Coordinates of C-alpha atoms in Angstrom, one line a residue:
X1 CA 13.3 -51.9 -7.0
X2 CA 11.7 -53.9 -9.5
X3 CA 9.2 -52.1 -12.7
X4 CA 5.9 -52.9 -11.8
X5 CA 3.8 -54.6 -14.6
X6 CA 3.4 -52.1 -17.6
X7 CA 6.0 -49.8 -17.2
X8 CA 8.7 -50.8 -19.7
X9 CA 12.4 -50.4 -19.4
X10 CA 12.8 -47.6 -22.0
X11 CA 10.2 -45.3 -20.2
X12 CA 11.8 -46.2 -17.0
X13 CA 15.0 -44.8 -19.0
X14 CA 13.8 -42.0 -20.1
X15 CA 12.2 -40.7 -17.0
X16 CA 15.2 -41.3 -15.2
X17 CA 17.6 -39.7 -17.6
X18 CA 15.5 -36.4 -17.5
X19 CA 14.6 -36.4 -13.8
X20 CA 18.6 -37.5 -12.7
X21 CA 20.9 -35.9 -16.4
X22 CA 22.3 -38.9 -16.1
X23 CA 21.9 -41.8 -19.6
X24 CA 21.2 -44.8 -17.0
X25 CA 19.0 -47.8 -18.3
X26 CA 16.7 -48.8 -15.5
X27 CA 18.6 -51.9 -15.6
X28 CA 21.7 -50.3 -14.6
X29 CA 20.3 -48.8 -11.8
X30 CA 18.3 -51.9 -10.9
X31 CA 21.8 -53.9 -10.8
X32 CA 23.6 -50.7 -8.5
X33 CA 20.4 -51.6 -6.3
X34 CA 20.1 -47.8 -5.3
X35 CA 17.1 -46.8 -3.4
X36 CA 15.1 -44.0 -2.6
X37 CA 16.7 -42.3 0.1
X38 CA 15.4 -40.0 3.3
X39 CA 17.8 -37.2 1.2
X40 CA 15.9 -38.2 -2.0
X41 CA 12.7 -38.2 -0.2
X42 CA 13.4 -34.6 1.1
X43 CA 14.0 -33.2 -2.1
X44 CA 11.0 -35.2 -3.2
X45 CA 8.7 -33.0 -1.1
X46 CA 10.3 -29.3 -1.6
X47 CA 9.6 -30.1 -5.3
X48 CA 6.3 -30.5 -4.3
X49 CA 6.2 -27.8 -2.4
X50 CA 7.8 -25.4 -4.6
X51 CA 4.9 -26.5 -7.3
X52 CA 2.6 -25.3 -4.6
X53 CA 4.2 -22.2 -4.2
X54 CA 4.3 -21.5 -7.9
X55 CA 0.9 -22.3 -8.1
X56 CA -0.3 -20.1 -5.5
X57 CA 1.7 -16.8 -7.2
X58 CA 0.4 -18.3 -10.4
X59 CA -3.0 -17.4 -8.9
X60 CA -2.4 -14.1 -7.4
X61 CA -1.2 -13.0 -11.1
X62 CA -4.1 -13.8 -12.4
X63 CA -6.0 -11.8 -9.7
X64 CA -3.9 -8.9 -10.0
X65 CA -4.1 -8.3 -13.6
X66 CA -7.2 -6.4 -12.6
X67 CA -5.1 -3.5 -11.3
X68 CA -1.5 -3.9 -13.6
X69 CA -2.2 -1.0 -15.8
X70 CA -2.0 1.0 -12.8
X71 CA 1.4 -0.5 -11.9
X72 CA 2.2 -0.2 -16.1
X73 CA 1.5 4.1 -15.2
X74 CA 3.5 3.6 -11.9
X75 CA 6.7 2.5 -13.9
X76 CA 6.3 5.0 -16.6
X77 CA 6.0 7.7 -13.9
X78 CA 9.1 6.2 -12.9
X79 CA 11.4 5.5 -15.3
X80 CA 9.5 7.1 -18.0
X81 CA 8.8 3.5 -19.9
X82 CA 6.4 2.5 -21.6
X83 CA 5.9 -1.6 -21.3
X84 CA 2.7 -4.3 -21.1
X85 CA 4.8 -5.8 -17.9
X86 CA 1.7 -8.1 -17.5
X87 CA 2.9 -10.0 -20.3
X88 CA 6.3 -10.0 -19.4
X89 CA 4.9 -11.3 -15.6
X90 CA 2.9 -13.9 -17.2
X91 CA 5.6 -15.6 -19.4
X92 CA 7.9 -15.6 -16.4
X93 CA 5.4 -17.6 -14.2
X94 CA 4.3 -19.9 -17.1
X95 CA 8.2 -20.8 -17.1
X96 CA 8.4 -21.2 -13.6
X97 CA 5.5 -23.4 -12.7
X98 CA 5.3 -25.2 -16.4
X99 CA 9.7 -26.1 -15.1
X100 CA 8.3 -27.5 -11.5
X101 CA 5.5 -29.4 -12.7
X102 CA 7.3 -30.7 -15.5
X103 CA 10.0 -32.3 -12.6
X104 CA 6.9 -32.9 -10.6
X105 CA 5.4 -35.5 -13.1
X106 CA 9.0 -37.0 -13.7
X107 CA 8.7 -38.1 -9.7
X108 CA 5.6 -39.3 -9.7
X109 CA 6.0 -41.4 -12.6
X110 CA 9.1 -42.8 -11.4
X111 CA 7.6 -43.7 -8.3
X112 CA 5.5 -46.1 -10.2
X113 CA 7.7 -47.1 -12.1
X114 CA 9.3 -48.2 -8.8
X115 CA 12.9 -46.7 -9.8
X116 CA 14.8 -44.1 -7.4
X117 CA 14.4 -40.6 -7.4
X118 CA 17.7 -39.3 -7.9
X119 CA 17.0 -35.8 -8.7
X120 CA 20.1 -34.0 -10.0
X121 CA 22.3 -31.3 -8.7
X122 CA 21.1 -29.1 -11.5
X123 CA 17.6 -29.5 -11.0
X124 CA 18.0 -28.6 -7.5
X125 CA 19.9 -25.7 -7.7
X126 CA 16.8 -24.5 -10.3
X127 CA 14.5 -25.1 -7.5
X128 CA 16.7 -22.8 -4.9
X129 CA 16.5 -20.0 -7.4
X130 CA 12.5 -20.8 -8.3
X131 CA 12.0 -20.1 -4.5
X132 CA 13.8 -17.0 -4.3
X133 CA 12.2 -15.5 -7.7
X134 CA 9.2 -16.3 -6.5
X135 CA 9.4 -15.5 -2.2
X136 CA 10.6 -12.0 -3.9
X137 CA 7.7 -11.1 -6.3
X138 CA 5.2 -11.9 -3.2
X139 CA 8.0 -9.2 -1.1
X140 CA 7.6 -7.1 -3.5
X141 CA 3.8 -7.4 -3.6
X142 CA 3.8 -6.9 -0.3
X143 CA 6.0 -4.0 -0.3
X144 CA 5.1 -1.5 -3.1
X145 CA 1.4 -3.1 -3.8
X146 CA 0.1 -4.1 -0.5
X147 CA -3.9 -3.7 -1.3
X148 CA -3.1 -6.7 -3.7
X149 CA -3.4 -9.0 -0.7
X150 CA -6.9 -8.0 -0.1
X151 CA -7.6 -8.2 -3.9
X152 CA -7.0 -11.8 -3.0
X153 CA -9.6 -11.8 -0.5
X154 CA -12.1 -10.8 -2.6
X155 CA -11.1 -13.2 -5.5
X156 CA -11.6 -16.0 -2.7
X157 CA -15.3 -15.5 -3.1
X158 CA -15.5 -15.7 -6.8
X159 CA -13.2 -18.8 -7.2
X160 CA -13.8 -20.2 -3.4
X161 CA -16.1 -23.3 -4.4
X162 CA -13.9 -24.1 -7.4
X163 CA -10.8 -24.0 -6.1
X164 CA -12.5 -26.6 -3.4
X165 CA -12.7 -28.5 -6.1
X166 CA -9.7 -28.6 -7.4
X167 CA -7.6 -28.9 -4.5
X168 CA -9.6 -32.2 -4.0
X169 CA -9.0 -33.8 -7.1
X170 CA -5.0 -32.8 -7.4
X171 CA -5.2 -34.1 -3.0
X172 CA -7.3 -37.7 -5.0
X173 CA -4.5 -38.0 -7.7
X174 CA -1.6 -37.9 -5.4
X175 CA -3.1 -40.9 -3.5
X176 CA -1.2 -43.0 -6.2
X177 CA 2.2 -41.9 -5.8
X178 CA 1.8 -42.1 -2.2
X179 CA 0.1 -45.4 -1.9
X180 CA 3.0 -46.9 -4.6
X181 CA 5.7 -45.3 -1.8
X182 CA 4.2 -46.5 0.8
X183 CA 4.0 -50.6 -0.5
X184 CA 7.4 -49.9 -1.3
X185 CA 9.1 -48.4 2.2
X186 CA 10.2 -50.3 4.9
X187 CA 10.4 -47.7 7.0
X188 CA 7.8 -47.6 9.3
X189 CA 8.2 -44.6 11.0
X190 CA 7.6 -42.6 7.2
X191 CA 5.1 -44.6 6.4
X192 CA 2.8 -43.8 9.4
X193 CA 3.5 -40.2 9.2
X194 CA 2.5 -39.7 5.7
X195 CA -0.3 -41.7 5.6
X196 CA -1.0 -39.6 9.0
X197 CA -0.8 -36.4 7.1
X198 CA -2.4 -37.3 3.7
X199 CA -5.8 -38.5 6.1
X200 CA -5.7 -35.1 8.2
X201 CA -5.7 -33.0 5.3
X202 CA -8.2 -34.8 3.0
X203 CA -10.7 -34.4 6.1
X204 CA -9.9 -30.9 6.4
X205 CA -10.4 -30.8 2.6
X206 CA -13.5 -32.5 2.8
X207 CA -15.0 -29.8 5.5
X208 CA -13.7 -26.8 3.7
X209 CA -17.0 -26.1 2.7
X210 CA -18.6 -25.2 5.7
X211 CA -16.0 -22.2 5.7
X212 CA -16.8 -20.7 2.3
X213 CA -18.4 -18.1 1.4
X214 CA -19.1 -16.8 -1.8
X215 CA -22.1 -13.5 -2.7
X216 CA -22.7 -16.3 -5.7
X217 CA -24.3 -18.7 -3.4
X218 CA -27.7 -17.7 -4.1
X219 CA -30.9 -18.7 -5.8
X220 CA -31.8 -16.7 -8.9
X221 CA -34.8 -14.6 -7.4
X222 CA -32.5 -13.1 -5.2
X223 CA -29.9 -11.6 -7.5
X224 CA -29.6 -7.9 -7.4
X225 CA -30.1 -5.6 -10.8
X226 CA -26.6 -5.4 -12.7
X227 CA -24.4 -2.6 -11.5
X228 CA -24.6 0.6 -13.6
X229 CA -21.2 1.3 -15.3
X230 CA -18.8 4.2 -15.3
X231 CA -16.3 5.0 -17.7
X232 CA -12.9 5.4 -16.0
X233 CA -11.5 8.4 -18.1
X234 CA -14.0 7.4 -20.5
X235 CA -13.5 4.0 -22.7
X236 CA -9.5 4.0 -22.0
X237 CA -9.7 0.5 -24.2
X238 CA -11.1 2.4 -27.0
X239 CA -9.6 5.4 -27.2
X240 CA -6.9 7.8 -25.5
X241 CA -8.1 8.8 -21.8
X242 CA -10.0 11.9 -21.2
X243 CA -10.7 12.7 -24.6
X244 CA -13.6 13.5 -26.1
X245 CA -13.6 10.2 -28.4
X246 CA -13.1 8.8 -25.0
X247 CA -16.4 9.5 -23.9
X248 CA -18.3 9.2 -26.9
X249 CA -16.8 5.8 -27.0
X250 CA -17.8 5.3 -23.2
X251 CA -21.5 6.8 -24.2
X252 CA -21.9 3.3 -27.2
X253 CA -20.3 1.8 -24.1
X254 CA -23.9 2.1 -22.5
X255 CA -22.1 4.3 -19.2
X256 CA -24.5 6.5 -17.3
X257 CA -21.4 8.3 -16.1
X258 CA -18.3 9.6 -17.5
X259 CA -15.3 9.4 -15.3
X260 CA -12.4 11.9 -15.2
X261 CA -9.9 13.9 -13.3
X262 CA -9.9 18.0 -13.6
X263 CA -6.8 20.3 -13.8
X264 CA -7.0 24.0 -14.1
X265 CA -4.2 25.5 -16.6
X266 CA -2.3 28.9 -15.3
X267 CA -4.6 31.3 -17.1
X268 CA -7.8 29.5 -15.2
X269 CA -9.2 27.1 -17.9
X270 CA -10.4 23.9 -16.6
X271 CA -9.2 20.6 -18.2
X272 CA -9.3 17.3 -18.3
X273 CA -6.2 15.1 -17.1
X274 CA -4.6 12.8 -14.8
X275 CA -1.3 12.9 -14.4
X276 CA 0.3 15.7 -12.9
X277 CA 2.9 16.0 -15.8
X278 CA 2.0 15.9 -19.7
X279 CA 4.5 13.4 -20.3
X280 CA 2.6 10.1 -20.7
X281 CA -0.8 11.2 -23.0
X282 CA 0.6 13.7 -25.2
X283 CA 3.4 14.6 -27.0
X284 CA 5.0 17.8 -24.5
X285 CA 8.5 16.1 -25.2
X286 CA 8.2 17.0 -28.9
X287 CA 6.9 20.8 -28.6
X288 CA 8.0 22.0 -25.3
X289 CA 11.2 20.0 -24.4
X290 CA 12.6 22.3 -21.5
X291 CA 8.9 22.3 -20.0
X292 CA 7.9 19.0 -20.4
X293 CA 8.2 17.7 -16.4
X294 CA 6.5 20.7 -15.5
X295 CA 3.6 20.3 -13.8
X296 CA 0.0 20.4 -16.2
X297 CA -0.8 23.3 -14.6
X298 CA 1.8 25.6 -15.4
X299 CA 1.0 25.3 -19.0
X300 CA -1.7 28.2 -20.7
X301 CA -4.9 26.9 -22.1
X302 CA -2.9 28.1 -25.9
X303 CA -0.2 26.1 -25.6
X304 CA -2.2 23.1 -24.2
X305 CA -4.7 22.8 -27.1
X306 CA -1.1 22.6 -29.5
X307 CA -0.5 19.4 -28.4
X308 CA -1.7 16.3 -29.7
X309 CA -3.3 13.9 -27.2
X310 CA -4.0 10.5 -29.3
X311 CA -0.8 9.6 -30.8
X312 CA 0.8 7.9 -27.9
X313 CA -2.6 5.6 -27.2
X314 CA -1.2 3.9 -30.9
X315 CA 2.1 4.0 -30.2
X316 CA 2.3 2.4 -26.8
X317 CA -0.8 0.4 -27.0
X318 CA -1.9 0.9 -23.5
X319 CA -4.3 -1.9 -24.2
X320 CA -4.4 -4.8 -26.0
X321 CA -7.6 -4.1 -27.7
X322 CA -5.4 -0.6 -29.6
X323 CA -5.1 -3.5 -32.0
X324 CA -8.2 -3.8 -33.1
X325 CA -9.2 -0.6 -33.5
X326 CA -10.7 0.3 -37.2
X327 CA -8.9 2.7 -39.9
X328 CA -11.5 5.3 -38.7
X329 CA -11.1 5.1 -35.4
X330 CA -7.2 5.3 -35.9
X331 CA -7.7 8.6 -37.4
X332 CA -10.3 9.5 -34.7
X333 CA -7.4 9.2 -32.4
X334 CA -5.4 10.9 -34.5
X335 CA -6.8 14.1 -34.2
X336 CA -7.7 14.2 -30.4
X337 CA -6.5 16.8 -28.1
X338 CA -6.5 17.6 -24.8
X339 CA -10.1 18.8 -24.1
X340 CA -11.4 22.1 -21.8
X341 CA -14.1 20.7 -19.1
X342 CA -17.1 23.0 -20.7
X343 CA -16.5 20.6 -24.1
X344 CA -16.3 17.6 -22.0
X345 CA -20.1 19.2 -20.2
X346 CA -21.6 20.2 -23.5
X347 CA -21.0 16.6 -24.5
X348 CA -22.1 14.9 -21.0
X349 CA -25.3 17.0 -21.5
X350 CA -26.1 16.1 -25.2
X351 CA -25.4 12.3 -25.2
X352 CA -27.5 12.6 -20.9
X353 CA -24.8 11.1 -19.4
X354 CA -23.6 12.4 -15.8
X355 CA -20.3 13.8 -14.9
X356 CA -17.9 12.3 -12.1
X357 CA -14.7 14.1 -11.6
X358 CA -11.4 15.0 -9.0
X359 CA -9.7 18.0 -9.1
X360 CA -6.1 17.7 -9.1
X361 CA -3.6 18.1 -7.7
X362 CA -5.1 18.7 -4.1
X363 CA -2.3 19.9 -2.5
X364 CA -1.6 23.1 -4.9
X365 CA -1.6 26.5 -3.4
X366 CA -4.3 27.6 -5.8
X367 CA -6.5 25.0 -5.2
X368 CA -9.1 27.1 -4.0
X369 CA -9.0 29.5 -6.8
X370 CA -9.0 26.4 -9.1
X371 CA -12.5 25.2 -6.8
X372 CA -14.2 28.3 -8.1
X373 CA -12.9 28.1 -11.4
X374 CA -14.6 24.8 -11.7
X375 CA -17.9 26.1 -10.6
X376 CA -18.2 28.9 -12.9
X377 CA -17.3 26.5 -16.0
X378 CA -20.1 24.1 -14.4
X379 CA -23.0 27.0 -13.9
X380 CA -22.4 28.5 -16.9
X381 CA -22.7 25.1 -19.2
X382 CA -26.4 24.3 -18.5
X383 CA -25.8 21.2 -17.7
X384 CA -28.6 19.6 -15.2
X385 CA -26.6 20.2 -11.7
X386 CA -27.6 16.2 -10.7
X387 CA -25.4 15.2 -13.2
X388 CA -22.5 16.1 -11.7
X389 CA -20.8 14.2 -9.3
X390 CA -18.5 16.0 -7.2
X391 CA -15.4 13.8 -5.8
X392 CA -12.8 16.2 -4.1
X393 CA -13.0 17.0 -0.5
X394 CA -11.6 20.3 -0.4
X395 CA -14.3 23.1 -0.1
X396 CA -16.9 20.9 -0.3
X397 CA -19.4 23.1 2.0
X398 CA -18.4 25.9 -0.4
X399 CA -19.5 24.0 -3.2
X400 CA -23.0 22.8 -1.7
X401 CA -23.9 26.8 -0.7
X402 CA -23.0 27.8 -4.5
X403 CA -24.2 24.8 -6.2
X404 CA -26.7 22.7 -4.1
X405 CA -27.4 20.4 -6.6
X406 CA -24.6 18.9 -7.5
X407 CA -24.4 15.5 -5.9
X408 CA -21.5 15.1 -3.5
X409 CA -19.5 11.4 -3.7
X410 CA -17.5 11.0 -0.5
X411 CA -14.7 8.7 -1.2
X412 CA -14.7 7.0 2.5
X413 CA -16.9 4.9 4.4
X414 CA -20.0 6.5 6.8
X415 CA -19.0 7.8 10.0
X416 CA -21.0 6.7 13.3
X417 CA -21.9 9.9 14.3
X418 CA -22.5 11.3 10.5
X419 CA -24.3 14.6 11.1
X420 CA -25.5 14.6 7.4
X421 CA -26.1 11.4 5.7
X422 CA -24.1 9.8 3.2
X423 CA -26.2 9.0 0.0
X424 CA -23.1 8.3 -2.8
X425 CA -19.4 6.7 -1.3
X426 CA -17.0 5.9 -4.0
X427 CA -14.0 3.2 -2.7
X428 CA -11.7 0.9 -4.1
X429 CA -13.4 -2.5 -4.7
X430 CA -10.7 -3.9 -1.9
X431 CA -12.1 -1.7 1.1
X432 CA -15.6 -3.2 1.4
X433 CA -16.9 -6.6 1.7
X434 CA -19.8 -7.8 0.6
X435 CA -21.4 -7.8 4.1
X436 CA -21.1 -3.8 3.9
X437 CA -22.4 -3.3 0.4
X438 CA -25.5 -5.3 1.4
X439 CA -26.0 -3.1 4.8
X440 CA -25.3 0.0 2.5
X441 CA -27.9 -0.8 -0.3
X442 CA -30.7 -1.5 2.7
X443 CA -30.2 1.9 3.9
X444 CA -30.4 3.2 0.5
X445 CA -26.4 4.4 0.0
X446 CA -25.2 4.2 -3.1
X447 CA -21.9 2.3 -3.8
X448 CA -19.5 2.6 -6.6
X449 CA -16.4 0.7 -6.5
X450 CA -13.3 1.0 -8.8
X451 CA -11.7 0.1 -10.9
X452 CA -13.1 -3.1 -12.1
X453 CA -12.3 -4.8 -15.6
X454 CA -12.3 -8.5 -15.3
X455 CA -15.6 -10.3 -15.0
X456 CA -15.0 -12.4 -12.1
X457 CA -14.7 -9.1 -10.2
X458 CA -17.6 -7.8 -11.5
X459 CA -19.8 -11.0 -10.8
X460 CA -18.7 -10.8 -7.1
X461 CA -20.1 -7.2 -6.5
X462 CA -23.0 -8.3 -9.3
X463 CA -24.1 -10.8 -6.6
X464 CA -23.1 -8.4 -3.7
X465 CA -25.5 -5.4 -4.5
X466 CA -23.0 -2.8 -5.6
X467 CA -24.8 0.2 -7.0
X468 CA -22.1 0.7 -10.0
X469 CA -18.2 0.1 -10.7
X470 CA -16.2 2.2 -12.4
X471 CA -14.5 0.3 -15.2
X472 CA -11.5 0.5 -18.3
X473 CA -13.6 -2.6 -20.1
X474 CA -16.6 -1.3 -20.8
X475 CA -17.2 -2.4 -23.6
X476 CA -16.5 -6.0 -22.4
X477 CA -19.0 -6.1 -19.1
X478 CA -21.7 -4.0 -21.3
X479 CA -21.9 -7.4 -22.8
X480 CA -22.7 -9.6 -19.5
X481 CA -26.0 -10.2 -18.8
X482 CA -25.5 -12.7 -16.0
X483 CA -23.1 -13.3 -13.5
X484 CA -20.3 -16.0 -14.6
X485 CA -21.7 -18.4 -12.0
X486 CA -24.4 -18.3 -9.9
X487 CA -25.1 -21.5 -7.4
X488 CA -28.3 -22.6 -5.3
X489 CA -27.0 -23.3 -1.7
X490 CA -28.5 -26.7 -2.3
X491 CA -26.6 -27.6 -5.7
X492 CA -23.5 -26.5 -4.0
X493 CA -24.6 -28.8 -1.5
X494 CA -25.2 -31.6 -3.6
X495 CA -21.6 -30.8 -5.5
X496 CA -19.6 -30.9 -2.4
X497 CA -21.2 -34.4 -1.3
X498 CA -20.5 -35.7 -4.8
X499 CA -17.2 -34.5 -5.2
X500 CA -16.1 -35.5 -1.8
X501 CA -17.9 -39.0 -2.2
X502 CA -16.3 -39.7 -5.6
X503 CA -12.9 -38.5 -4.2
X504 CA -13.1 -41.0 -1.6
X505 CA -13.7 -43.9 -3.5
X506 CA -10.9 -42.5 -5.7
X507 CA -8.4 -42.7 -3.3
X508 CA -10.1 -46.1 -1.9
X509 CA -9.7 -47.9 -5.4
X510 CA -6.0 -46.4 -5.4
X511 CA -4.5 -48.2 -2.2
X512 CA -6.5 -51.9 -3.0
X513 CA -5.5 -51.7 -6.6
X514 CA -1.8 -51.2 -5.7
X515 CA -1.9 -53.4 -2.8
X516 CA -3.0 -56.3 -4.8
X517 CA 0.1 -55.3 -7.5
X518 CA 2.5 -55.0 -4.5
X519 CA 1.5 -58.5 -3.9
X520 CA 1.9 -60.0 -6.8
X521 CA 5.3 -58.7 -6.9
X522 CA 6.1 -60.2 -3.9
X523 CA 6.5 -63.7 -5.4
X524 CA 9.0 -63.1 -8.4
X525 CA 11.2 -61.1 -6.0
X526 CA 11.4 -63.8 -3.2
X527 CA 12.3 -66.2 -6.4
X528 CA 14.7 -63.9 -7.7
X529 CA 16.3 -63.3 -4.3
X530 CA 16.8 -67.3 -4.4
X531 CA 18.4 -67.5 -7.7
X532 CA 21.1 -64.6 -6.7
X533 CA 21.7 -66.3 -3.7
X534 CA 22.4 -69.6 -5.2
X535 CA 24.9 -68.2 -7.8
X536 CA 26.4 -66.1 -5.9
X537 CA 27.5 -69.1 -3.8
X538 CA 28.6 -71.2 -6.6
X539 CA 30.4 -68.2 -7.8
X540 CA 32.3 -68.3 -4.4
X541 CA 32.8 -72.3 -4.2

């Protein structure tokens, strides 16, 4: 294979040394007259295909860094470790993906370069082991995280149109390399079948559109009012969870509701608290050692209020906004501790914010006794009774005859044959479509849906009529007073015809331009044939 015009030998060198380890001018190689074989071609396209697969668990990372400080809990309930393993997730996939494209871009260019694609024994055994890292994180999703796949779903409709997009131009680029391989085969068979392929999925690419759907296709009259927000545990960005800096925090944060989880201690005080053990938000392992995996309840009200609930949140940096936080705030933290549920009332009703909460855990033998504990602490505060959201399921018609007020959050869908209507359902943001949210806000259910922190996710159920979202970020969707994108069907009309227009002539210009280079070649290859003929045969006389 020859260099075609403006691709010099040292380039040509250079790709091929990285691409095939091996210091080989392009000269060399041209004088060994290797080729491109069908083993070389093979290894060609699970390159390409492991880049693809990269790619694709590139994307659900990014997707699932809505939900990874839940799995960052899961592991500390675990193994009782504290790590950010987002980060350590991302680097590992920037590695992976930045290694395949790198090798990816070595191929093409050597293919128009015209010189072989000798990919080396090294390289290949990476690309085994890429696969395998990779086909296990998606077993492991699949496994321990399985709701992930539908978090996928829903990203579809926020990044549906672009991704179109972008899939289209990557498809338009890789018309080069193929139409350079293609003027350069003589295997007919090959040729046919890729060219066969490439056509079948830029059509399919082309009509893609008519299968997307995305809440975001609108026009602007028709957006619904931005979701309310609810602090989950408060501002857990800002300040330790289910503190009382928490929710003041939350209240600057614009919330109309302040989110939390309620534990009774053994001598009946209500408290506020997630975990079943004290192990992660406070320090238990420093003042009660040979208690510390007990469960929260076990523990009096006076020993709770000795241990100190803000340290950790600067110590393990839950968040990567802990950071930022101001000297003031650090000793704000500092002085947090685990707070009773009348203080986290009083301060519900002072700053007129409402008050959602579960009662954990629900399988206790007490729970009962812990129901009625929670109602006396809740009629005796003063707080307005339709400020309270009541979440747990357990006793609930005991807690509509004592407190009828109250406003009762079922966390499933409606029934058909409801016998009392559902007015608030509170879900994770993967168990309804947008479909539902739109039938639920017509007959005039309120929907909140948790737990929401990026703004992509909260654009989606911005544009799908979702009544609120519980949220860590705060602080960062108080700040959005739009939707990230919001189309017109008929500009995302006119986008797809330009895009798929453009792309055509793209890959139109790309098979004339190097048909006319192939044929130029032509020529000085015939000659040169002539000239090794001739002097091989003196050479033999």
């Amino acid at each position: 294979m020859t260099n075609p015009p403006g691709c010099c030998h040292p380039c040509a060198t250079c790709l091929l040394c990285l691409y095939s380890c091996q210091w080989i001018t392009a000269k060399k190689e041209k004088r060994k007259g290797l080729r491109t074989t069908k083993c070389d071609c093979s290894w060609f396209l699970f390159l390409f295909c492991v880049f693809l697969f990269t790619l694709v668990w590139l994307y659900f990372v990014i997707i699932i860094l809505n939900d990874f400080h839940n799995f960052n809990e899961f592991v500390f309930k675990q193994r009782k470790l504290w790590l950010d393993w987002s980060l350590v997730l991302l680097i590992a996939t920037a590695v992976l993906i930045t290694y395949s494209a790198v090798l990816l871009v070595l191929a093409l260019c050597l293919q128009l370069c015209g010189q072989p694609l000798k990919l080396h024994w090294l390289h290949k055994t990476l690309l085994i082991l890429t696969v395998l890292v990779v086909a296990a994180a998606f077993t492991g999703l699949g496994i321990k995280w399985a709701e992930e796949w539908r978090s996928a779903r829903v990203s579809l409709q926020a990044t549906g149109p672009f991704l179109h997009i972008g899939i289209v131009g990557g498809m338009t680029l890789l018309a080069w390399p193929l139409a350079s391989f293609i003027y350069h085969t003589r295997n007919t068979g090959i040729m046919v079948f890729l060219l066969l392929v490439y056509c079948v999925a830029m059509i399919a690419l082309y009509l893609a559109p008519l299968g997307i759907t995305s809440p975001c296709i609108m026009e602007e009259n028709q957006l619904p009012p931005k979701p309310a927000l609810i602090g989950h545990r408060g501002a857990p960005m800002l300040a330790p969870e289910n503190t009382l800096m928490s929710l003041h925090k939350a209240v600057n944060c614009d919330v109309q509701v302040f989110e939390t989880d309620v534990m009774v201690s053994a001598d009946g005080v209500p408290f506020l608290m997630h975990d079943e053990e004290l192990t992660r938000t406070t320090n238990v392992q420093a003042m009660f050692p040979k208690r510390a995996t007990l469960n929260s309840t076990a523990f009096n009200w006076t020993d709770l209020q000795k241990l100190d609930a803000g340290s950790w949140f600067l110590e393990r940096r839950p968040f990567p906004t802990v950071q930022s936080l101001s000297d003031d705030d650090r000793d704000w933290v500092m002085k947090q501790k685990i707070p009773s549920l009348k203080q986290a009332l009083d301060a519900a009703k002072q700053n007129n914010i409402s008050i959602m909460f579960d009662l954990r855990p629900e399988n206790h033998s007490d729970y009962q006794s812990f129901v009625n504990a929670t109602l006396e602490v809740i009629l005796e505060s003063g707080i307005p009774l339709q400020q309270v959201l009541w979440l747990p399921d357990g006793f609930r018609e005991q807690v509509k005859q004592q407190a009828p007020g109250i406003q009762q959050v079922f966390g499933r869908k409606r029934l058909q044959n409801e016998k009392e209507p559902l007015l608030h359902v509170n879900l994770p943001y993967q168990d309804m479509s947008s479909e539902e949210i739109r039938q639920y806000r017509q007959d005039n259910i309120s929907v909140n849906l948790y737990v929401v922190n990026q703004p992509w996710l909260f654009s989606v159920l911005w544009c799908s009529g979702v009544s609120s979202v519980t949220t860590n970020a705060c602080q960062v969707l108080k700040e959005m007073k739009h939707p990230i994108w919001l189309l017109p069907s008929s500009t995302y009309l006119m986008i797809w015809i330009v895009v798929d227009c453009a792309s055509f002539l793209a890959i139109l210009w790309a098979f004339v331009l190097l048909k006319k280079c192939s044929q130029r070649r032509l020529p000085a290859e015939s000659e040169t044939d002539v000239l090794l003929t001739k002097i091989n045969s003196l050479m033999q006389e």
